Coordinates of C-alpha atoms in Angstrom, one line a residue:
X1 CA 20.3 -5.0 21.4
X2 CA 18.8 -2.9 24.6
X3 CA 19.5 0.6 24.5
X4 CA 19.2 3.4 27.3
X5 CA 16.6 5.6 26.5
X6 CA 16.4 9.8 28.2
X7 CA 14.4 9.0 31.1
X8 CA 16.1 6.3 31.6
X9 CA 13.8 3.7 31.0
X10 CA 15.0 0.3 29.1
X11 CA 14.4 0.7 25.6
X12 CA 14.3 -1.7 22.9
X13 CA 16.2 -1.0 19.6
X14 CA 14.2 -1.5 16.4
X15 CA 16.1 -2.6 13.6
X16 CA 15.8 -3.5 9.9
X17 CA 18.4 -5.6 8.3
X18 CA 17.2 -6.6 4.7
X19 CA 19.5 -6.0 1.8
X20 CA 18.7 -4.6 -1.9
X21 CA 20.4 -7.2 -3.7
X22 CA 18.5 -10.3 -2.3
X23 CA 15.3 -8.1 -2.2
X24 CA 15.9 -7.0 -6.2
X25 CA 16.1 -10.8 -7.3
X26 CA 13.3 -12.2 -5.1
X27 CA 11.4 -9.3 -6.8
X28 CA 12.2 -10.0 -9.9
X29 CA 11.3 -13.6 -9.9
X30 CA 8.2 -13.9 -8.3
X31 CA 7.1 -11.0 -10.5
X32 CA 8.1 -13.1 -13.4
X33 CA 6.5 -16.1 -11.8
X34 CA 3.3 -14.5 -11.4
X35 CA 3.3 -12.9 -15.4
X36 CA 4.2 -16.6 -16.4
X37 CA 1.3 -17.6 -14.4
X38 CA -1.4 -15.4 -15.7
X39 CA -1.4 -13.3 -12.2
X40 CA -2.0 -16.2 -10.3
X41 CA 1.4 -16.8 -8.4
X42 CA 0.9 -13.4 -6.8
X43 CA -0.6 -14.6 -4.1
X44 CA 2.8 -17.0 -3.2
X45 CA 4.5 -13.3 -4.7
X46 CA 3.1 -11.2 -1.4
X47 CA 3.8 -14.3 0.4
X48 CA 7.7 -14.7 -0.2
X49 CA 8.1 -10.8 -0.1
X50 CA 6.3 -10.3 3.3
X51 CA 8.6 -13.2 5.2
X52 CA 11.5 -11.0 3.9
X53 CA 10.6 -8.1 4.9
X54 CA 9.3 -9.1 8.2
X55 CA 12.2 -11.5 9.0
X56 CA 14.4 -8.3 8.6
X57 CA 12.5 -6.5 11.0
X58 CA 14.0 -6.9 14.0
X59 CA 12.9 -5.9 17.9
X60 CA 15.4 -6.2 20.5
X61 CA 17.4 -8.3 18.1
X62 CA 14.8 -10.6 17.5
X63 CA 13.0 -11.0 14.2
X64 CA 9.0 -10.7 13.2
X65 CA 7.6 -13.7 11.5
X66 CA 5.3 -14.0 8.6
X67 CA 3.3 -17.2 8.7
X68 CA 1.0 -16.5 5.8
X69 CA 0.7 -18.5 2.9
X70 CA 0.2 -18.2 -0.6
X71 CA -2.7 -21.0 -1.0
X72 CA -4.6 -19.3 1.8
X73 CA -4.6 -16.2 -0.1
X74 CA -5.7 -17.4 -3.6
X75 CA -8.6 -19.4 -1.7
X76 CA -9.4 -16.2 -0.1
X77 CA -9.7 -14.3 -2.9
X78 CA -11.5 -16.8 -4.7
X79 CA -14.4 -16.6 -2.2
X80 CA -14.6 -13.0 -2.0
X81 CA -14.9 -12.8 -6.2
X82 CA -18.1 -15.2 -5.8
X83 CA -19.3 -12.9 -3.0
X84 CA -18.6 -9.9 -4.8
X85 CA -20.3 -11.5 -8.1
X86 CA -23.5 -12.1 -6.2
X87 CA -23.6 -9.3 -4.6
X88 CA -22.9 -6.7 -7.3
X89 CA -25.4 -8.4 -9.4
X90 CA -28.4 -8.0 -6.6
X91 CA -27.7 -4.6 -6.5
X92 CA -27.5 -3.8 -10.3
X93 CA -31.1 -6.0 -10.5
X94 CA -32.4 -3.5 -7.5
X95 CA -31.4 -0.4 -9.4
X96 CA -32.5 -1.7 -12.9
X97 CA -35.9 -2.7 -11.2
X98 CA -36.1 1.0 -9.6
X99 CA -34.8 2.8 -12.7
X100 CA -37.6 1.4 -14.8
X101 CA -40.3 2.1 -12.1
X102 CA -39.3 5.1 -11.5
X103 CA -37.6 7.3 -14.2
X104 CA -38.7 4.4 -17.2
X105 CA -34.9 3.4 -17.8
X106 CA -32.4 1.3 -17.1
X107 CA -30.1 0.6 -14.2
X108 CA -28.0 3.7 -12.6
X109 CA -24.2 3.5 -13.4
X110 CA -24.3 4.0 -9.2
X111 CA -22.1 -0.1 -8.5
X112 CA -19.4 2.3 -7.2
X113 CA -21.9 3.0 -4.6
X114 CA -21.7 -0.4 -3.5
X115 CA -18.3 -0.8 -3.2
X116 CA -17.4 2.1 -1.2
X117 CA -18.8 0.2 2.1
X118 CA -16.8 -2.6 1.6
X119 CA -13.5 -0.9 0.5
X120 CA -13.7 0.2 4.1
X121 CA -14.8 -3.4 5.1
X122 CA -11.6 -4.8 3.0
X123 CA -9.3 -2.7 5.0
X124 CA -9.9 -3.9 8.3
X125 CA -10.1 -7.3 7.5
X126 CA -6.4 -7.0 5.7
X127 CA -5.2 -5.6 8.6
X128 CA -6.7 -8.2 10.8
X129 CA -5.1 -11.4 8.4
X130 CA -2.0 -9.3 8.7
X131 CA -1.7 -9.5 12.2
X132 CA -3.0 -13.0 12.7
X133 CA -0.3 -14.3 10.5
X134 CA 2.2 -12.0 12.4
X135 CA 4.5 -13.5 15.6
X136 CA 7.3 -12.0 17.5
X137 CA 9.4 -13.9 19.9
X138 CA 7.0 -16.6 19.1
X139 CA 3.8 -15.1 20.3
X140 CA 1.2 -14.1 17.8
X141 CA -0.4 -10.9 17.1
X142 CA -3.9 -10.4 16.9
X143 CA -7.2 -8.0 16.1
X144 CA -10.6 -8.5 17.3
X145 CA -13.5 -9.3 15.0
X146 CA -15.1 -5.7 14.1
X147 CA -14.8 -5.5 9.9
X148 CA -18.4 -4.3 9.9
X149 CA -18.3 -2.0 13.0
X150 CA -15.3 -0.4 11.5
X151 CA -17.4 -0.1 8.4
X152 CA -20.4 1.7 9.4
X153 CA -18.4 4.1 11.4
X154 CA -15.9 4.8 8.6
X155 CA -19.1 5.7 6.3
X156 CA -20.4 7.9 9.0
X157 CA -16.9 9.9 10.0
X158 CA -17.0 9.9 5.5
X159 CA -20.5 12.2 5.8
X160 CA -19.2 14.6 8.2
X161 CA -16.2 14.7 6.2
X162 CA -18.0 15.6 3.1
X163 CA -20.2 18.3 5.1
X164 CA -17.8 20.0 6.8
X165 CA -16.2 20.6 3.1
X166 CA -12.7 18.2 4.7
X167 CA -12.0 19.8 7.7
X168 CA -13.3 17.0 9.8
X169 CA -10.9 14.8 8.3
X170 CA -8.4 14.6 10.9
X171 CA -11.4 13.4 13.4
X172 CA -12.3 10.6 11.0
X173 CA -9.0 9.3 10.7
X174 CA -7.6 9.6 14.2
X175 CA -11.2 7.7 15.6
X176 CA -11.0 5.1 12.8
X177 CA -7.3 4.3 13.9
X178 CA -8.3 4.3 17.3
X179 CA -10.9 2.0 16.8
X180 CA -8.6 -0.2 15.3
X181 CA -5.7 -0.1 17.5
X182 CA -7.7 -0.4 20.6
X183 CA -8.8 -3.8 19.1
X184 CA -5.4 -4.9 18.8
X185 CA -3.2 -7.5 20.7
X186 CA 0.2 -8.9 21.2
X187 CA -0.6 -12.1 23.2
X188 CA -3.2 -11.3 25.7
X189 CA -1.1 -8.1 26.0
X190 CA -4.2 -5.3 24.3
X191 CA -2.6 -2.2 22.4
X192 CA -4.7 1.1 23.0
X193 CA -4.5 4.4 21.6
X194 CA -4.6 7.3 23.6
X195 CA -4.0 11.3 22.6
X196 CA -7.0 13.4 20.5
X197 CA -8.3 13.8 17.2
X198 CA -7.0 17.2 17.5
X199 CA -3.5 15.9 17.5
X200 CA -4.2 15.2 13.9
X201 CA -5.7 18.8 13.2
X202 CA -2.4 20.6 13.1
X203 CA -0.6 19.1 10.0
X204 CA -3.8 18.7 8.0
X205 CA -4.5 22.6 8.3
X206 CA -1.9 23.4 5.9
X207 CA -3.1 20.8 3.6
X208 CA -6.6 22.2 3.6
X209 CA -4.9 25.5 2.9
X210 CA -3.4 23.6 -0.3
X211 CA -6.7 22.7 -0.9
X212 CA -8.0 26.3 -0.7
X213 CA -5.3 27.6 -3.0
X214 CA -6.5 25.1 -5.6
X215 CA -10.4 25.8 -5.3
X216 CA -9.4 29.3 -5.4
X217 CA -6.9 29.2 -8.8
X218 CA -9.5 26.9 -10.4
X219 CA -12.6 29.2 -9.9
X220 CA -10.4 32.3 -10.6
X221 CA -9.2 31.2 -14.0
X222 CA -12.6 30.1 -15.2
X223 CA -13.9 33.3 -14.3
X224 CA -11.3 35.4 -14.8
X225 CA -8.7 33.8 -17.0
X226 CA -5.9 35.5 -15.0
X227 CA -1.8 34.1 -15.7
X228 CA -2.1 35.2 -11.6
X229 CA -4.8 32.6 -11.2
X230 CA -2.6 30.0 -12.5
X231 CA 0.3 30.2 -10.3
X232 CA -2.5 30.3 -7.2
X233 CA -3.0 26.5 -9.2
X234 CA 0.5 25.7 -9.1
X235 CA 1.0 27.0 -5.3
X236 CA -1.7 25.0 -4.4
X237 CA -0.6 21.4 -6.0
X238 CA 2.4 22.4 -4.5
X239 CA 1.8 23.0 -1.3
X240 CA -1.2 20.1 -1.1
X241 CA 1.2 17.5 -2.0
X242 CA 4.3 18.3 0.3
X243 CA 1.6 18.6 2.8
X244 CA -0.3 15.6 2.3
X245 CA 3.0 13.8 3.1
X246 CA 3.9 15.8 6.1
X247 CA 0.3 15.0 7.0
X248 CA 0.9 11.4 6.6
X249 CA 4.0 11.4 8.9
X250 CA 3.4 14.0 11.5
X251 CA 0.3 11.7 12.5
X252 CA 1.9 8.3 12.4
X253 CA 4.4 10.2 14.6
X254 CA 1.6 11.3 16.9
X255 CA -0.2 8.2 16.6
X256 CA 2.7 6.4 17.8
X257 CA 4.0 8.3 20.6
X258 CA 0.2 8.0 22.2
X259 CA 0.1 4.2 21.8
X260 CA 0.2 1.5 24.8
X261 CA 0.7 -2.2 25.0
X262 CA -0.3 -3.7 28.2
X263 CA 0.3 -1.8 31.2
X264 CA 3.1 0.4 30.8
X265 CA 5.2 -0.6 27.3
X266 CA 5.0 2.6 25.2
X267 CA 6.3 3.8 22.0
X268 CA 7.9 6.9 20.2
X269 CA 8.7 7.5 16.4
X270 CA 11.1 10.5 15.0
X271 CA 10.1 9.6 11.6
X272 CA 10.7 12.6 9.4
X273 CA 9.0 14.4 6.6
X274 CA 12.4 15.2 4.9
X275 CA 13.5 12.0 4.6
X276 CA 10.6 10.6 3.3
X277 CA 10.4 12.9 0.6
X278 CA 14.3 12.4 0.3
X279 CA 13.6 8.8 -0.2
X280 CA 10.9 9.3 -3.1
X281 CA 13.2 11.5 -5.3
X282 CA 16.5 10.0 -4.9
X283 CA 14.9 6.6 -5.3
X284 CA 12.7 7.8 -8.2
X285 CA 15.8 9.4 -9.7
X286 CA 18.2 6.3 -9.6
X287 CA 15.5 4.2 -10.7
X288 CA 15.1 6.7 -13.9
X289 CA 18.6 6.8 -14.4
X290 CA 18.9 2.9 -14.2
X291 CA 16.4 2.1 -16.6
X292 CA 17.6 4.3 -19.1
X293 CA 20.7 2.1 -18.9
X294 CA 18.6 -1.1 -19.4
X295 CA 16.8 0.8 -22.1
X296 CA 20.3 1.1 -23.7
X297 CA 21.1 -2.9 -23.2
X298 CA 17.9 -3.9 -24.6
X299 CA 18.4 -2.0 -27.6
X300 CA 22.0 -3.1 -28.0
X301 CA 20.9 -6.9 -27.4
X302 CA 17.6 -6.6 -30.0
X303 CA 20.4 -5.1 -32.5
X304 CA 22.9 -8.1 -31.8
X305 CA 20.2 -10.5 -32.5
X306 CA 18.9 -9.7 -35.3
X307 CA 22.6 -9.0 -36.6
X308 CA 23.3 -12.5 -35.7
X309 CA 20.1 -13.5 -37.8
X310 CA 21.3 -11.9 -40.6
X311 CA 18.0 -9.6 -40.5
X312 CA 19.9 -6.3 -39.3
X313 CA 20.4 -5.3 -42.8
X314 CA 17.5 -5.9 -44.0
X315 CA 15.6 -3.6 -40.7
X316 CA 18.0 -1.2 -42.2
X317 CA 16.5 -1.0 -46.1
X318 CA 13.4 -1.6 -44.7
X319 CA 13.6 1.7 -43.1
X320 CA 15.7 3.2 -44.7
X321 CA 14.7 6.9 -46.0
X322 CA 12.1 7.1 -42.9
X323 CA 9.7 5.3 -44.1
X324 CA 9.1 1.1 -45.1
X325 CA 10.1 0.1 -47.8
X326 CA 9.1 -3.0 -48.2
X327 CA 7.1 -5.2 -46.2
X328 CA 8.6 -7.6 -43.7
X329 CA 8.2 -11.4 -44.0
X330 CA 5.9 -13.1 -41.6
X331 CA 8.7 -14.9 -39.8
X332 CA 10.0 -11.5 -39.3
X333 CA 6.9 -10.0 -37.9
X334 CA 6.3 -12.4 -35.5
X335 CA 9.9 -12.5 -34.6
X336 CA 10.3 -8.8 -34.0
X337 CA 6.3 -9.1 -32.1
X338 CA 8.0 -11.8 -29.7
X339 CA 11.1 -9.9 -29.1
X340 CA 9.4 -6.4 -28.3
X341 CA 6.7 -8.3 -26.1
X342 CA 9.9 -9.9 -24.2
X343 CA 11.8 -6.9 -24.2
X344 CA 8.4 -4.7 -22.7
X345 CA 7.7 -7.3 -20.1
X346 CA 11.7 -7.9 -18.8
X347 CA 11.3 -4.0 -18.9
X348 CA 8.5 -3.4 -16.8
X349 CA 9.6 -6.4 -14.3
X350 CA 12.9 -4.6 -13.4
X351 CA 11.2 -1.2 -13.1
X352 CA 8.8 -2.6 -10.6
X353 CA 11.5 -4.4 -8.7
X354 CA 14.5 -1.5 -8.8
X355 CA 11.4 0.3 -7.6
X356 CA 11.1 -1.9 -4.2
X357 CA 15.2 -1.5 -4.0
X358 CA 15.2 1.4 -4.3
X359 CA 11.7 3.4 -2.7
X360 CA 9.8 0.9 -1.1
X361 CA 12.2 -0.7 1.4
X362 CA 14.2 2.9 2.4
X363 CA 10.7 4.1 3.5
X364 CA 10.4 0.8 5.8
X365 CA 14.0 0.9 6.6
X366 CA 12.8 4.6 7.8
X367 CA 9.6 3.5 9.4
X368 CA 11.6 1.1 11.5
X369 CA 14.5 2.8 12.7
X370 CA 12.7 5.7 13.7
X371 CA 11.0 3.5 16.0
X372 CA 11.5 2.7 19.9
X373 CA 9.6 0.6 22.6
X374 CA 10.2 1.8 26.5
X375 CA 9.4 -0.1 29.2
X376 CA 9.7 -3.7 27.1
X377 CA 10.2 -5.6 30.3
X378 CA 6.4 -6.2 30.2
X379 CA 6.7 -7.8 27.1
X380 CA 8.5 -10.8 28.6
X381 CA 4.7 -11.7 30.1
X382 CA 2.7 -12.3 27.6
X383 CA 1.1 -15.0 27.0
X384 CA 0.2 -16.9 23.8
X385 CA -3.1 -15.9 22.1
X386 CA -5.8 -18.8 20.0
X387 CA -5.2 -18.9 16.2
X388 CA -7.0 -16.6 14.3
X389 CA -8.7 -18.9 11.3
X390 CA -9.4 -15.8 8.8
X391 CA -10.7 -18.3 6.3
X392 CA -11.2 -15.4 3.9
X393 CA -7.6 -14.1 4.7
X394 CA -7.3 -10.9 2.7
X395 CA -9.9 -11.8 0.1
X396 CA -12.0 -8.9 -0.5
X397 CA -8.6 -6.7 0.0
X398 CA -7.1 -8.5 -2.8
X399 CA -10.4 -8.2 -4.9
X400 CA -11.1 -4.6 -4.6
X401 CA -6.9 -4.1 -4.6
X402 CA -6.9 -2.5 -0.9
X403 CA -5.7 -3.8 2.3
X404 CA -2.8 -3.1 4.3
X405 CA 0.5 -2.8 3.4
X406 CA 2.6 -5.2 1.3

């Protein structure tokens, strides 16, 4: 629906309408699907779970589409493991060649070194597949080519990180977004970001100050051994943590309010740093208390089995006195292997998926709703945009388990 917004400028509502019960057993399955399969049906797995949460995104009552597929994504993947392959073995040749000329041994354990550039590299290109595969209204997102662009600069903005000890952190991740974003579309509609790196400064002062508290507990009990050094530790996890989140969502919230779309469409965001936390620790909470309830079911189940069987006597002599007794039969080993494998795997399944109930859709339900777009009116003019091949899709994402999100 349109809403009014302060200034009075048209505003379109963002909504999300997805459900947890739908969401649970679409979970559920496709991660069974894909532990059937050996790993390989998560590629259809991020597939499924992408059109349902985009098709319950909705912008002025009208839904995002995900046109992805899952074959696209497992060919993708496939390529980049080749790449990767090659590539990782011509560096560990280079630096077994170097270590014997120069130090006499063999190759440095340094292939993480080769990975960092294309973590970075990864990232942009999973954001880029993202988008492609994205529509609203019909009209397709998009993102310029730049993966190796966006690279080099993220390694760069990385050193003066590292030298200025962190506090340039804020300037690498405001000019890497900003890089992004201004190579963004919606149509031939181009997004750009606008406001300062120092925009980002504020919230991430008072997680460099958790930071200091840390360096500061950790140098003062090894030299000192001090109980007072130790809750300096404790204040400092504390207090990096709980800013690291506010950190998180006081510059998305910045980051959005200073984006454009075309012309004049603009956006604001009141997403909030209580909630998000609220989110984590109720969710992590009825997730805890949930399972312990399955916990209780399996075990009831395992015992009604084997009473069935006739074997739950026989568990009980077995050990009985805290200690076996006798050893069981073969049929009863591999009976009681199969069942606990079963009951770990149907275990860890519904963990995963109470865990997308119940923490990782509230924080997009948040994301969303927290969300406006003024001045949508120029939305209505833009046009359709080419279709973005990505042959790779989200390959080396996939490979080196980055990329964007779901």
């Amino acid at each position: 629906m349109t809403v009014v917004s302060t200034d009075g400028t048209a505003a379109l509502d963002v909504a999300y309408t997805g459900e947890g019960r739908p969401l649970f057993w679409l979970t559920f399955k496709t991660l069974l699907l894909t532990f059937l399969t050996l790993g390989f049906y998560r590629f259809w797995m991020k597939a499924r779970l992408r059109r349902f949460y985009w098709s319950s995104i909705r912008i002025g009552g009208q839904p995002l589409e995900f046109t992805g597929t899952g074959l696209e994504m497992l060919l993708g993947f496939l390529i980049a493991v080749v790449f990767l392959a090659i590539y990782l073995g011509i560096f560990n040749l280079l630096l077994t060649f170097a270590g014997m000329a120069l130090f006499q041994t063999g190759a440095f354990n340094l292939s993480f070194l080769a990975i960092i550039p294309l973590i970075y590299y990864a990232g942009y290109r999973a954001r880029r597949y993202l988008l492609s595969r994205t529509r609203w209204r019909g009209i397709r997102f998009g993102m310029e080519k730049g993966a190796v662009d966006y690279m080099i600069r993220a390694l760069g903005y990385s050193f003066l990180a590292i030298i200025s000890l962190g506090f340039l952190v804020p300037l690498m991740d405001f000019r890497l977004r900003k890089f992004a974003v201004d190579r963004t579309w919606y149509g031939d509609l181009r997004f750009t970001q606008g406001g300062s790196w120092t925009g980002f400064l504020k919230p991430w002062l008072w997680v460099y100050a958790g930071i200091a508290l840390i360096a500061v507990g950790t140098i003062g009990a090894v030299q000192f051994e001090a109980v007072a050094m130790g809750f300096v530790l404790f204040v400092g996890y504390v207090l990096a943590i709980i800013a690291g989140v506010h950190y998180t969502v006081a510059t998305m919230r910045y980051a959005i309010g200073t984006t454009r779309l075309g012309e004049g469409v603009r956006f604001s965001s009141q997403v909030s740093t209580s909630r998000i936390i609220g989110i984590y620790v109720v969710g992590s909470l009825l997730v805890s208390i949930i399972m312990s309830g399955v916990l209780l079911v399996m075990v009831a189940i395992a015992a009604g089995v084997a009473n069935s069987l006739g074997m739950l006597g026989d568990l009980w002599t077995m050990f009985e006195g805290g200690y076996l007794a006798e050893p069981p039969s073969e049929t009863m080993t591999y009976l009681m292997l199969g069942l606990g494998i079963a009951a770990y795997a149907i275990g860890i399944l519904i963990f995963l998926a109470l865990n997308e109930v119940f923490i990782s859709q509230p924080l997009l339900q948040h994301y969303v709703e927290t969300v406006e777009l003024h001045n949508g009116a120029e939305l209505d003019l833009a046009a359709q945009r080419a279709q973005d091949k990505m042959t790779e899709a989200e390959g080396f994402a996939d490979a080196l388990d980055v990329g964007a999100a779901f």
